[in-house]
Structure formats: C-alpha cells, structure tokens
Tab-separated table of C-alpha atoms in Angstrom:
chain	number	residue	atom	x	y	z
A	252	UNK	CA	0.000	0.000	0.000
A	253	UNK	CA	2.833	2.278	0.872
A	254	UNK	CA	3.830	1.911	-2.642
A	255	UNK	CA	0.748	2.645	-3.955
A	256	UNK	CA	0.319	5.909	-1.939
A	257	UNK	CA	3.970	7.269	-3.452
A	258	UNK	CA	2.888	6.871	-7.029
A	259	UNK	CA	-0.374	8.557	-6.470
A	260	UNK	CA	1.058	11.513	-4.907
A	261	UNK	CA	3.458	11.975	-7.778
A	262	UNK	CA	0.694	12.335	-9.969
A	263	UNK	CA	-0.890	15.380	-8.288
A	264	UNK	CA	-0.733	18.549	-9.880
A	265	UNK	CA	1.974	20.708	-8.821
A	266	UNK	CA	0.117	23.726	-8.346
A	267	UNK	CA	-2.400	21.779	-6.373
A	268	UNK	CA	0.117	20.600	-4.581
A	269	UNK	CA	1.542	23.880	-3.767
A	270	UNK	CA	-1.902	25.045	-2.444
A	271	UNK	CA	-2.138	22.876	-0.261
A	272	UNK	CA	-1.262	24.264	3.362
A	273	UNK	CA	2.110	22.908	5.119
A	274	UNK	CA	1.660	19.927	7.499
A	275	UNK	CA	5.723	19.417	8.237
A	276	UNK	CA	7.610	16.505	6.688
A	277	UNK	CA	5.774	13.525	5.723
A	278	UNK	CA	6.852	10.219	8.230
A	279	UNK	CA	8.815	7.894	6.581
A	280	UNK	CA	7.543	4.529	5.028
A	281	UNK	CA	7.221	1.122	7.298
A	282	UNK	CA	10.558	-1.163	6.183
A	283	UNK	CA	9.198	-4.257	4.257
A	284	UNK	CA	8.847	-6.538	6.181
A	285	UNK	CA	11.744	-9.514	5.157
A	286	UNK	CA	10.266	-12.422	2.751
A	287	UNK	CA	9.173	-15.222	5.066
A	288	UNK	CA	12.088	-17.357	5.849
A	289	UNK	CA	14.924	-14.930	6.484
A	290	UNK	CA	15.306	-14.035	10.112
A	291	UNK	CA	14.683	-17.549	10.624
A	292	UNK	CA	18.381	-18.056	8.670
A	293	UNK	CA	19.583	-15.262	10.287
A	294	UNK	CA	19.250	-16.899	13.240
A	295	UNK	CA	20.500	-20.318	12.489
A	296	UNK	CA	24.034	-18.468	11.102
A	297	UNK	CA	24.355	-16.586	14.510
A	298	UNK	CA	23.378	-19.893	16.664
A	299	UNK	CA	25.819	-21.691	14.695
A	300	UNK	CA	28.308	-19.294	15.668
A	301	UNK	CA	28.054	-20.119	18.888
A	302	UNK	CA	30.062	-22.935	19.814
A	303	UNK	CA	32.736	-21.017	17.982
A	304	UNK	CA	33.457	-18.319	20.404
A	305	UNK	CA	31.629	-20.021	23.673
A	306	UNK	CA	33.069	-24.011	23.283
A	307	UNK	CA	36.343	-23.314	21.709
A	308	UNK	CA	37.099	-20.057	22.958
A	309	UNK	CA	37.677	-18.234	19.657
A	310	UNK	CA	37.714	-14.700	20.382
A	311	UNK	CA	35.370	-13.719	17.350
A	312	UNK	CA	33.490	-15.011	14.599
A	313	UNK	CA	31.818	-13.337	11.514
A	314	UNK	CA	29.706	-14.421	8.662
A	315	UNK	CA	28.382	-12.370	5.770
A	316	UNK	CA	25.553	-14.329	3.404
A	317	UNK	CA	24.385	-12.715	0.706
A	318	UNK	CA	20.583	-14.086	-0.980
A	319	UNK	CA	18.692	-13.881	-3.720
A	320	UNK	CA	15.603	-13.659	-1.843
A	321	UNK	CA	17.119	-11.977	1.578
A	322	UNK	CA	19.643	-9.803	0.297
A	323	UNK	CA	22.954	-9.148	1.813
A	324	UNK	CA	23.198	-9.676	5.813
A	325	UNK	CA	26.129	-10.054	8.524
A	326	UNK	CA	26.437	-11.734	12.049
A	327	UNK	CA	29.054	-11.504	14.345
A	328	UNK	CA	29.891	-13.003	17.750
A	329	UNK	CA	32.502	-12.342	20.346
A	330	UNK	CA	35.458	-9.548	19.778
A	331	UNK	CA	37.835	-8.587	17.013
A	332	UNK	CA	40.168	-7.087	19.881
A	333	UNK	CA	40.763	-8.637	22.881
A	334	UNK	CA	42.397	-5.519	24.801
A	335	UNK	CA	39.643	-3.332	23.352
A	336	UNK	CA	36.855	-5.289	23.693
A	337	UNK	CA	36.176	-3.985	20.186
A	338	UNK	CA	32.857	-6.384	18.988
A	339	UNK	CA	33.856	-8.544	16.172
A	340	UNK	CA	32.587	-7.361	12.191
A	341	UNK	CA	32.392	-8.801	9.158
A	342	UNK	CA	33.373	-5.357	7.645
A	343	UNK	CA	36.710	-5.948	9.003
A	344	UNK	CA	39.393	-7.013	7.198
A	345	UNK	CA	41.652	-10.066	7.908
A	346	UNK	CA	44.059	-12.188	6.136
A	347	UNK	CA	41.975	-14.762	3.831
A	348	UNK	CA	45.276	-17.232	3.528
A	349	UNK	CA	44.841	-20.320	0.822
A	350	UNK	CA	41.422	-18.364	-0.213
A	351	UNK	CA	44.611	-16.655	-2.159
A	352	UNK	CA	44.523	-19.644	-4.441
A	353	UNK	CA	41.183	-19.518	-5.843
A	354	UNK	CA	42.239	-15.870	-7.277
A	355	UNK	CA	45.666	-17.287	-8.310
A	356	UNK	CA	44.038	-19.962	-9.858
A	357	UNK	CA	41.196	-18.333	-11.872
A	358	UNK	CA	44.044	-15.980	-13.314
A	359	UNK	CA	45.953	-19.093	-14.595
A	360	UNK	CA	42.512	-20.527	-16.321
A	361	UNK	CA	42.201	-16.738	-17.706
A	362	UNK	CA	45.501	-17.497	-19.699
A	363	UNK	CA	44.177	-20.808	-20.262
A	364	UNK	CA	41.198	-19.681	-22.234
A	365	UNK	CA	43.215	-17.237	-24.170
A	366	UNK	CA	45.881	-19.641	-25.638
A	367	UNK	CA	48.587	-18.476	-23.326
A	368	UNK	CA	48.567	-21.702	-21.152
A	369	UNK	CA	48.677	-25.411	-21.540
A	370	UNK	CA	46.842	-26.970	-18.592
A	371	UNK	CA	47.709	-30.389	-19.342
A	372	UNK	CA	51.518	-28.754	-20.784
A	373	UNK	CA	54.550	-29.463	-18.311
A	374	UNK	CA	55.656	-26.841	-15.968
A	375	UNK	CA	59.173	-27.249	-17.556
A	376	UNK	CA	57.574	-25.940	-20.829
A	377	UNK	CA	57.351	-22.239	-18.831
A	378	UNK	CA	59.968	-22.553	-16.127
A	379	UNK	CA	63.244	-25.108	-17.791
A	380	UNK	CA	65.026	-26.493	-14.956
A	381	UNK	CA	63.469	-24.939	-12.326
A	382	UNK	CA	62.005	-28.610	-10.985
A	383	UNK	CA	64.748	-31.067	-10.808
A	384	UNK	CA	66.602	-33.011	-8.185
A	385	UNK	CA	65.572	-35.310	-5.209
A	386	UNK	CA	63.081	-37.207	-7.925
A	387	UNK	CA	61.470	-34.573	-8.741
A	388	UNK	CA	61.224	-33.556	-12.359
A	389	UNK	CA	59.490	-30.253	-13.761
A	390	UNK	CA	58.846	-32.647	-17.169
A	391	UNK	CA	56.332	-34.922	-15.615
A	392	UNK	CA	53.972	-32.044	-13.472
A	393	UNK	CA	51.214	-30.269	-15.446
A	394	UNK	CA	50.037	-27.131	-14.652
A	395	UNK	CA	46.480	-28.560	-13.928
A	396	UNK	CA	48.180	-31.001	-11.747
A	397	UNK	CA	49.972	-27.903	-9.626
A	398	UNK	CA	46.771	-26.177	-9.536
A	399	UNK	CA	45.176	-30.081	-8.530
A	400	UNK	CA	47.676	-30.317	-5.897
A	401	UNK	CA	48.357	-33.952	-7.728
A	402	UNK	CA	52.183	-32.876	-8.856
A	403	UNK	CA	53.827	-34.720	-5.789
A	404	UNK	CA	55.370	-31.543	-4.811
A	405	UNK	CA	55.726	-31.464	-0.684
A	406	UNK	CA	54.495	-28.341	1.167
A	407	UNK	CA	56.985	-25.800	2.164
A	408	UNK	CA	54.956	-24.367	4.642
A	409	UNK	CA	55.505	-27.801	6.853
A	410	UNK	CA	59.412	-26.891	6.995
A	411	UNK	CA	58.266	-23.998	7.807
A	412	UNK	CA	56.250	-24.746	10.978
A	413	UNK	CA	58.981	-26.957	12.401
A	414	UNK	CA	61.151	-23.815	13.079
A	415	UNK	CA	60.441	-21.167	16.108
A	416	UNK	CA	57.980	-18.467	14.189
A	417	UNK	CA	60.381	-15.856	15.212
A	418	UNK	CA	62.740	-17.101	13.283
A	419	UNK	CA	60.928	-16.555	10.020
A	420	UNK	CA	57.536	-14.227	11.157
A	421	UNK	CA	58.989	-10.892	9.602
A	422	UNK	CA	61.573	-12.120	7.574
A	423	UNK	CA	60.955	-11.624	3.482
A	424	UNK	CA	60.860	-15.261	1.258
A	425	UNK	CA	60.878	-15.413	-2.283
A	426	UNK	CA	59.128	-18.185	-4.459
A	427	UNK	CA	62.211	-19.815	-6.102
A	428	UNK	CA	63.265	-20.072	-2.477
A	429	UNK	CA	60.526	-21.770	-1.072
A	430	UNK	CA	59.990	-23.963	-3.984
A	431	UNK	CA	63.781	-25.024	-3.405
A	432	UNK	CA	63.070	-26.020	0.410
A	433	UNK	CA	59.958	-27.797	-0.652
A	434	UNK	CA	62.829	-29.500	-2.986
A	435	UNK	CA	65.098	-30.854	-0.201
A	436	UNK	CA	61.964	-32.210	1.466
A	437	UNK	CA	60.647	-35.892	1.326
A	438	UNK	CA	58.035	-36.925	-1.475
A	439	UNK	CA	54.641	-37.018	-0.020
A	440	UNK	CA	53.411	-40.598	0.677
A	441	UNK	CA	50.026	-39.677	-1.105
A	442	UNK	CA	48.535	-38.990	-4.562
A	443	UNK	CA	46.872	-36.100	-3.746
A	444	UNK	CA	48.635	-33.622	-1.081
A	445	UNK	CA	47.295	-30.362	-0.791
A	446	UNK	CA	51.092	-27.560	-0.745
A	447	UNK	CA	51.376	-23.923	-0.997
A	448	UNK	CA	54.397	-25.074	-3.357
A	449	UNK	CA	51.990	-25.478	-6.033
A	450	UNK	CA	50.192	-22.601	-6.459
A	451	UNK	CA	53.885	-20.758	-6.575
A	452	UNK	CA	55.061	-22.161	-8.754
A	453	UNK	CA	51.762	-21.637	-10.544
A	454	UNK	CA	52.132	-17.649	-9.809
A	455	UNK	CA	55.723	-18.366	-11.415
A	456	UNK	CA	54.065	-19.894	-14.896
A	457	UNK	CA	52.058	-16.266	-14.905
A	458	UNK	CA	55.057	-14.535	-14.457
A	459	UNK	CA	56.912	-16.195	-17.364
A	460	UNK	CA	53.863	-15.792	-19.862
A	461	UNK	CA	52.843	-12.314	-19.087
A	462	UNK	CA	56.100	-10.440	-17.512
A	463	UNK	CA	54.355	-9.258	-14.650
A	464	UNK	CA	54.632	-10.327	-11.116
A	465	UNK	CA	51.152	-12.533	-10.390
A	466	UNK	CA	50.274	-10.265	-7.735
A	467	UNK	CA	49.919	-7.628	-10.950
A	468	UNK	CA	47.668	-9.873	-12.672
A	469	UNK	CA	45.178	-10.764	-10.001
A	470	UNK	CA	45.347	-7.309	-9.331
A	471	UNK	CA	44.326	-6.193	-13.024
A	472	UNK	CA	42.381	-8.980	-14.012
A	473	UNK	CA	40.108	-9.566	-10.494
A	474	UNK	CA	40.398	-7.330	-7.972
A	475	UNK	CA	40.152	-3.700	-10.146
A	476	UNK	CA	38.053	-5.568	-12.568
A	477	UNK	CA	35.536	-6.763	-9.537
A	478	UNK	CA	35.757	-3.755	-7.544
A	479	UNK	CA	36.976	-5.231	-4.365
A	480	UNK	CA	38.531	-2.079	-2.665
A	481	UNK	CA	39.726	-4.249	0.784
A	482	UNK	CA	41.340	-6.640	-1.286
A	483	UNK	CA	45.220	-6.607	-1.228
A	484	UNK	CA	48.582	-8.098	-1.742
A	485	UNK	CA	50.483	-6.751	1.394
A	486	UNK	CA	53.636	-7.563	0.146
A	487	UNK	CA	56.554	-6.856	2.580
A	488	UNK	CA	53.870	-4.448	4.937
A	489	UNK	CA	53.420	-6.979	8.054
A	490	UNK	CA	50.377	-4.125	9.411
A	491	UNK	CA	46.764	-4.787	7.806
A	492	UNK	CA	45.434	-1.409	6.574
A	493	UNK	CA	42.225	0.136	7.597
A	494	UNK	CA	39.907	-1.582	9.925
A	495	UNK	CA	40.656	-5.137	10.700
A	496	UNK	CA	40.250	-7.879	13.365
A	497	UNK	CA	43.540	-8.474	15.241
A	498	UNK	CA	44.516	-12.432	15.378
A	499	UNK	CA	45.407	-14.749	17.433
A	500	UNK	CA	47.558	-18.186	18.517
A	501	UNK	CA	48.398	-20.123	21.524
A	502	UNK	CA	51.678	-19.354	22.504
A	503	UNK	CA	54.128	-22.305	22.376
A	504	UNK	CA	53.605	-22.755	26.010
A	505	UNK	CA	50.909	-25.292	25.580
A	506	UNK	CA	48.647	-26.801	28.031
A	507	UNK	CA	49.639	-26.472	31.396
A	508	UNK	CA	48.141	-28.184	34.800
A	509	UNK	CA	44.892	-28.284	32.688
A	510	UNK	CA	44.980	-24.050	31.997
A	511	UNK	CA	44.500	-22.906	28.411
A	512	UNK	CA	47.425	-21.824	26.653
A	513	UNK	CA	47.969	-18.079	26.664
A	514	UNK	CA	47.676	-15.586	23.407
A	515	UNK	CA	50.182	-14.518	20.956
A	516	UNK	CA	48.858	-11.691	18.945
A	517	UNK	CA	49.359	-12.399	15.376
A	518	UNK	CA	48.133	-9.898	13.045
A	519	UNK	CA	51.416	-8.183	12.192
A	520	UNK	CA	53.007	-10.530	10.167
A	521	UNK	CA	55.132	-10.732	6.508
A	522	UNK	CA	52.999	-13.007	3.898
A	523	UNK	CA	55.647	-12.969	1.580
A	524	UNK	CA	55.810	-16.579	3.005
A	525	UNK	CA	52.812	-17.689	1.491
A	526	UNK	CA	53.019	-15.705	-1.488
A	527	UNK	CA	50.943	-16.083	-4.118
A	528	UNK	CA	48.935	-19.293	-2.569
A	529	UNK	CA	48.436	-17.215	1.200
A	530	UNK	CA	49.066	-13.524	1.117
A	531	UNK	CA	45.898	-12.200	0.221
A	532	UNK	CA	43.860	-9.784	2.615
A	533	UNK	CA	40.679	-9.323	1.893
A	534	UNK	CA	37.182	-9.045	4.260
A	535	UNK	CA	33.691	-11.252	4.055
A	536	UNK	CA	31.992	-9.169	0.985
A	537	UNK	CA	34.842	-9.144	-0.965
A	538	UNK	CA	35.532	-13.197	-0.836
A	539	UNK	CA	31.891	-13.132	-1.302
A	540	UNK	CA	31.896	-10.850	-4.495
A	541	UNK	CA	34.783	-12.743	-6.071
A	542	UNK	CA	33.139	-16.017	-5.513
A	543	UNK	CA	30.049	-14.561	-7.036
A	544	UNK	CA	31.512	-13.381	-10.137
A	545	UNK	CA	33.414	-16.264	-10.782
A	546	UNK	CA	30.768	-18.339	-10.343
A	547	UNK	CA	28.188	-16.451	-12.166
A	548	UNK	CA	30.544	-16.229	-15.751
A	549	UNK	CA	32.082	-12.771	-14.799
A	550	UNK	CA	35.550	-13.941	-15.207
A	551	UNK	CA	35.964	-16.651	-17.218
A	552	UNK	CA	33.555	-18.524	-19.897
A	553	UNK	CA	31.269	-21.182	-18.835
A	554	UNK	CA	33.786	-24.156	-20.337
A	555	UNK	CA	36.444	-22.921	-18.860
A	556	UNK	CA	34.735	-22.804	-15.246
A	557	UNK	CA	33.935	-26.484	-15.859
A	558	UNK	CA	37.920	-27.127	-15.908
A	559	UNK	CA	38.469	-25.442	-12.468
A	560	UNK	CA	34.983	-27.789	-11.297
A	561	UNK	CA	36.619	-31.262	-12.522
A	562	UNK	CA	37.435	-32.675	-9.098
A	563	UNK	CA	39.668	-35.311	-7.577
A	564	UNK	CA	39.047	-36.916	-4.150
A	565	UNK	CA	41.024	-34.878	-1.631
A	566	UNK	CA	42.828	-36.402	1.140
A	567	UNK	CA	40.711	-36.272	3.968
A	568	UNK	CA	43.518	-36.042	6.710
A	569	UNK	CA	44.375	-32.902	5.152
A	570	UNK	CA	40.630	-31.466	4.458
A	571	UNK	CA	37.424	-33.202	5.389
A	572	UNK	CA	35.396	-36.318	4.956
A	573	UNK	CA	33.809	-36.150	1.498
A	574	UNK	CA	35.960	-32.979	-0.048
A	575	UNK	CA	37.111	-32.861	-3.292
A	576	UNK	CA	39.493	-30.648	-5.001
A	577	UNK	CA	39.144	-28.925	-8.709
A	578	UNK	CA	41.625	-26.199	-9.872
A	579	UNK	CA	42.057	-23.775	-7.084
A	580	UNK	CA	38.564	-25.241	-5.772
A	581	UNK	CA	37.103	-27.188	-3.102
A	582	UNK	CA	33.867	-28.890	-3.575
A	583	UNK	CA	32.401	-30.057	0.420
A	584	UNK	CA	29.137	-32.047	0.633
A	585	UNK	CA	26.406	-30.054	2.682
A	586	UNK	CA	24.035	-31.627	5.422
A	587	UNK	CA	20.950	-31.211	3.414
A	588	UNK	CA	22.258	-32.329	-0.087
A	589	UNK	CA	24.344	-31.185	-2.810
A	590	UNK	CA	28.062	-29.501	-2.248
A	591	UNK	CA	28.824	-25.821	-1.923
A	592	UNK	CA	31.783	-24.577	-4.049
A	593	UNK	CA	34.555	-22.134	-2.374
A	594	UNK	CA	37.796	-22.198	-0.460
A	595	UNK	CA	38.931	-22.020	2.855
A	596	UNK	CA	42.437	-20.163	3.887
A	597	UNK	CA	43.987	-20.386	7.657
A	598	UNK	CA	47.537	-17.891	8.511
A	599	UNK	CA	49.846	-19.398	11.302
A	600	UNK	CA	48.764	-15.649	13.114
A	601	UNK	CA	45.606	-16.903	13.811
A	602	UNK	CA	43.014	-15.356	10.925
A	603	UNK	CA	41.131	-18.073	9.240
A	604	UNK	CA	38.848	-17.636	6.177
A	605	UNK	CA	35.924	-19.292	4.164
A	606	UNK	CA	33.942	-18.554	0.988
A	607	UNK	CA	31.252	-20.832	-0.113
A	608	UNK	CA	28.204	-20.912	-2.787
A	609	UNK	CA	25.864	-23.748	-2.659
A	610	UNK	CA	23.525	-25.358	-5.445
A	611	UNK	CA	21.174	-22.482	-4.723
A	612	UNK	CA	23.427	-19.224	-5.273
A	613	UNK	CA	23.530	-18.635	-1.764
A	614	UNK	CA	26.801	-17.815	-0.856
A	615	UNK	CA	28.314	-17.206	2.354
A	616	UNK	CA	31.637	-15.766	4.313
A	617	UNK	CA	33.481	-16.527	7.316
A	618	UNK	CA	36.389	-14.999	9.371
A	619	UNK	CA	37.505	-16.090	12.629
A	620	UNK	CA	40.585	-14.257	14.297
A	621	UNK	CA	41.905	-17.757	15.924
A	622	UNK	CA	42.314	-21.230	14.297
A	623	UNK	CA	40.496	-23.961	15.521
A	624	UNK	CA	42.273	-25.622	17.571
A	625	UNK	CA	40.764	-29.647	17.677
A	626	UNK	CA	38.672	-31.876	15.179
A	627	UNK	CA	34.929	-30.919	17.053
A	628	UNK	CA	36.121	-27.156	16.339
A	629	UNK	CA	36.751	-27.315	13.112
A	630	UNK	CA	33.122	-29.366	12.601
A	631	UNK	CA	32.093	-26.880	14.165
A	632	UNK	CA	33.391	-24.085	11.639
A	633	UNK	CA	32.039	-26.075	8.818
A	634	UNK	CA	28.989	-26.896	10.489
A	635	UNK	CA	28.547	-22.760	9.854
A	636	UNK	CA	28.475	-23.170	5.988
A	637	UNK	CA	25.654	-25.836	6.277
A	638	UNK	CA	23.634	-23.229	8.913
A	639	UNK	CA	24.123	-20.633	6.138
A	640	UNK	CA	23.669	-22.557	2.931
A	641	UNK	CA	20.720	-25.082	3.623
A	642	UNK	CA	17.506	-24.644	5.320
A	643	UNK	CA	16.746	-23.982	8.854
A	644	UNK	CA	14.732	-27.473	9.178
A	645	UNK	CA	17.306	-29.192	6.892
A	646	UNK	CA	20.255	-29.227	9.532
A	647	UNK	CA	19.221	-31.311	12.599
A	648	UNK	CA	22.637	-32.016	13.418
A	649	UNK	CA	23.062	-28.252	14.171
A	650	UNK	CA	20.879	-27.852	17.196
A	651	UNK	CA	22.445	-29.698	19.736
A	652	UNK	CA	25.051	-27.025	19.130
A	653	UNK	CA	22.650	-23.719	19.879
C-alpha cells in the first residue's frame, strides 16, 4: 500500500500541490517486512556461531551471506580485539590465507582460455630447470596437476612450521626459495597432497607468460576488474590497513596443569611466506563478491569454469570427509544435499577464512581471528556453511550445538 500511496502523490498537480497548506515533513515509510524465511536463517548463522566463540574459545566469529531472496546480511559473535573489547565485524578485514589460491588460480585458467597456457603442458615448458633433483622432475607435473595439488610436490609451509615463528615471522621469502626447500623435502606418501608449493610455482608460470609479477595480474584482471577495494597483496607491509580484526595463537607454552594456553597476537606478520597461494587480505563481501563473479561467468567462460569444477578426491587427513578438489577449488558435501563450491584459507597468526556458494546461489563468508584448535572445532566451523547454505529445518545435526 505504501507503494501505492507514493505513485499517487506523484501524480498530483503541482500547483495543487503547492496550495495545499504545510503539514511538516511527511513520516517515513514502514521497512518491508523480510520475505518469510529470512530471520529464521539469520538466526540459524548466529546460533551456529556459537560454539565457535563459547566451546572453543575463539575470540570472534563473523559471517556475511548474501541471498537472492534476503539480500545481503552479517552476524558476528565475540570480539575482534581482545584488549579493546572492540565487537567482532564482518566489515573488518583479515588475512583470507589459501582463499589466495582460488584468485591465483582463476588468473591461470584466464591465460588458459586465451591460448597463453597449456593446462595439461609441463611446468618445464614455462619454467626449464626450475624442478629437478631429489626425484622430482618439472617434465612430468602439469600445470592442472599444480593447480590439482596432484604434482607430488611437498608443502613448504611444513618446513616452515617446524622452526620457532620468530625465526621466520617478519623475515621476506621469495618463491624460487621456497619452492627449493619444498625440494630438499621428502616426497609425499600420497597422490593427492594439498602444498602452498603449487600454487607458486603456478604464480611463477604467470610470471613467465605475461612479464608481470602474479600479484599484478590478479590485481588487473580480479580485484580492479571486480571492484573489491579491501582486497590486497600486502607484500613486505606486516600491518593490515584500515579496519581489521587483530589475530590470534596459543603461545608455544601449551597446556599447562589443565589451563589454556595463553595468546600470541598475530596480526602483524610478513605473507611474503605464502606468497601467491596465502598472502591475500581481503574481508567477508569481498571473498563473497569474487566467488560470485566467478561463479556467475564474470571472469571466465562457462567451459572454462567447468575445468576449475573437474574434481579429484582430496585427502581427507588434510581437508574433510567427502571434499574434493578442482583447480584452485574445493567442492564439500552439505548436510541437506548437494556440495557448496569455495575455499577455505587459515595464517599461522591466527586469521582463518571461508567462501562458499551452494547449489542455490547462496553464498556465504566466514572470518575467525583464531584457528580452531581440535577436530569438534573445526566441525564446528564447517557446520557454519551448512547453517548458512541449507535450510533452517534441513540441519538437525546443528541444534544440539545452539
């Protein structure tokens, strides 16, 4: 009726109008009312936040969902500051980690589809000699396979993690140098094994055809063209610009006489070290715009999407029961049928990331500013994707947790 009211009134006369004696500003129209449905998914996103920040102690959690029928809408629990007490926001930006691969990944496919890649072409073909030694041979890994994590290349990150983070938390890394660690190390005992490596070397292939650093062409051919203003390579910068959650991990302490481990803050940190598979920041809308684009044919055409959505069974020691893994993709089942599409990305600071579309367009966002820390925590965090991407009454499972 409101609507009906407006029209009619702009179809009065204007001198009538003007005759008409002053009764002060007109009150504003009722807000619709939300299509039926939608607060009840608002609610099952923030009770499934829950166990996040109350169970496991996260200090905050944040989702951003954005709907056909419900528009976009945010939820937040707990704090993005824990000497602040600042409340947490999915505005905020954080560092999105391996979510860094999906953009790295869709820029390789980009060359793909314009003649300037082999997928199935060895890595040697781009980058002679760079893979050799210790049985490994840049002649017998594809570029779909880097981008499959199926090459056999380990994960420098793992050497990584074995030293004090000190050591290496501020220090500058360049990809030939991590991809000559990853080298020296052991070949992993499994087909599929999921490495940062990969998608460096992958940023390395860009590099060769184009000239340009990778971080240039993510820059120029997603970020500008997509409009995602908090989207970022930090390079050498170990600060997050503008508003952001701070992060957090358990200092190397450990459990003691049954008391939680204390906090490190992590934010400041130089992601140089992940490069062009981790270094990404980003916040909730923008993972959620990219994944939107790039799923609705905004950056690459329709056959060339279906090579980034040909899966292989992931390991499930080093993702989840029932993952699968495409070209800079995961594909997860959901609790009420069908898979969502997206990638998650977790920082050794403590910022962990998620974007997801299911079969319905619905996509969702996630940022928590500590890693889960055990196997029922991390259910937990993906138990957040089904709460946002499937019906209320379709997710039994999730109420014990509310």
């Amino acid at each position: 009726m409101a609507v009906v009211t407006a029209a009619l009134t702009l179809l009065v006369p204007v001198a009538d109008a003007a005759a008409r004696p002053a009764t002060g500003p007109r009150p504003a129209a009722p807000t619709p009312a939300p299509p039926p449905g939608c607060d009840a998914a608002r609610g099952a996103v923030k009770g499934s936040l829950g166990p996040l920040v109350d169970r496991h102690g996260i200090p905050g959690v944040a989702a951003e969902v954005v709907d056909r029928r419900c528009g976009r809408w945010s939820v937040a629990r707990g704090v993005a500051d824990l000497d602040s007490g600042r409340r947490m926001d999915a505005g905020d930006r954080l560092r999105i980690g391996s979510v860094s691969k999906t953009f790295t990944a869709t820029v390789v496919v980009q060359l793909a589809a314009e003649g300037r890649i082999g997928l199935d072409a060895p890595v040697e073909r781009y980058l002679p000699g760079l893979i050799r030694g210790n049985g490994y041979d840049g002649r017998k890994i594809t570029v779909r396979q880097l981008l499959q994590h199926t090459s056999g290349l380990p994960d420098y990150v793992e050497a990584l993690a074995e030293r004090p983070v000190e050591e290496w938390r501020f220090r500058h890394f360049e990809p030939r140098e991590q991809i000559a660690t990853a080298l020296t190390m052991p070949r992993p005992a499994k087909k599929w094994h999921y490495a940062t490596t990969n998608t460096v070397v992958a940023g390395l292939v860009v590099e060769k055809v184009t000239g340009h650093r990778v971080e240039t062409e993510v820059n120029r051919r997603v970020i500008r063209e997509l409009g995602l203003r908090d989207t970022y390579w930090p390079g050498d910068a170990t600060r997050i610009r503008g508003p952001h959650s701070r992060s957090y991990f358990p200092a190397s302490d450990g459990e003691r006489g049954g008391t939680p481990p204390s906090r490190v803050d992590g934010t400041e940190w130089n992601m140089t070290f992940g490069g062009a598979g981790g270094a990404l920041v980003s916040t909730p809308a923008d993972v959620n715009r990219f994944f939107g684009a790039l799923f609705g044919g905004k950056l690459l055409p329709a056959r060339w999407l279906a090579e980034m959505k040909r899966t292989v069974p992931a390991d499930p020691d080093r993702l989840w029961p029932g993952a699968r893994y495409g070209l800079g993709l995961i594909s997860s089942p959901l609790a009420c049928g069908g898979r969502w599409w997206g990638h998650g990305g977790t920082v050794p600071g403590g910022h962990r990331a998620l974007g997801a579309i299911g079969p319905g367009g619905r996509a969702v966002s996630l940022a928590l500013n500590q890693v889960p820390a055990t196997d029922q925590a991390d259910k937990d965090f993906l138990a957040v994707v089904d709460s946002a991407l499937c019906p209320p009454d379709r997710t039994p499972h999730l109420k014990e947790n509310r």
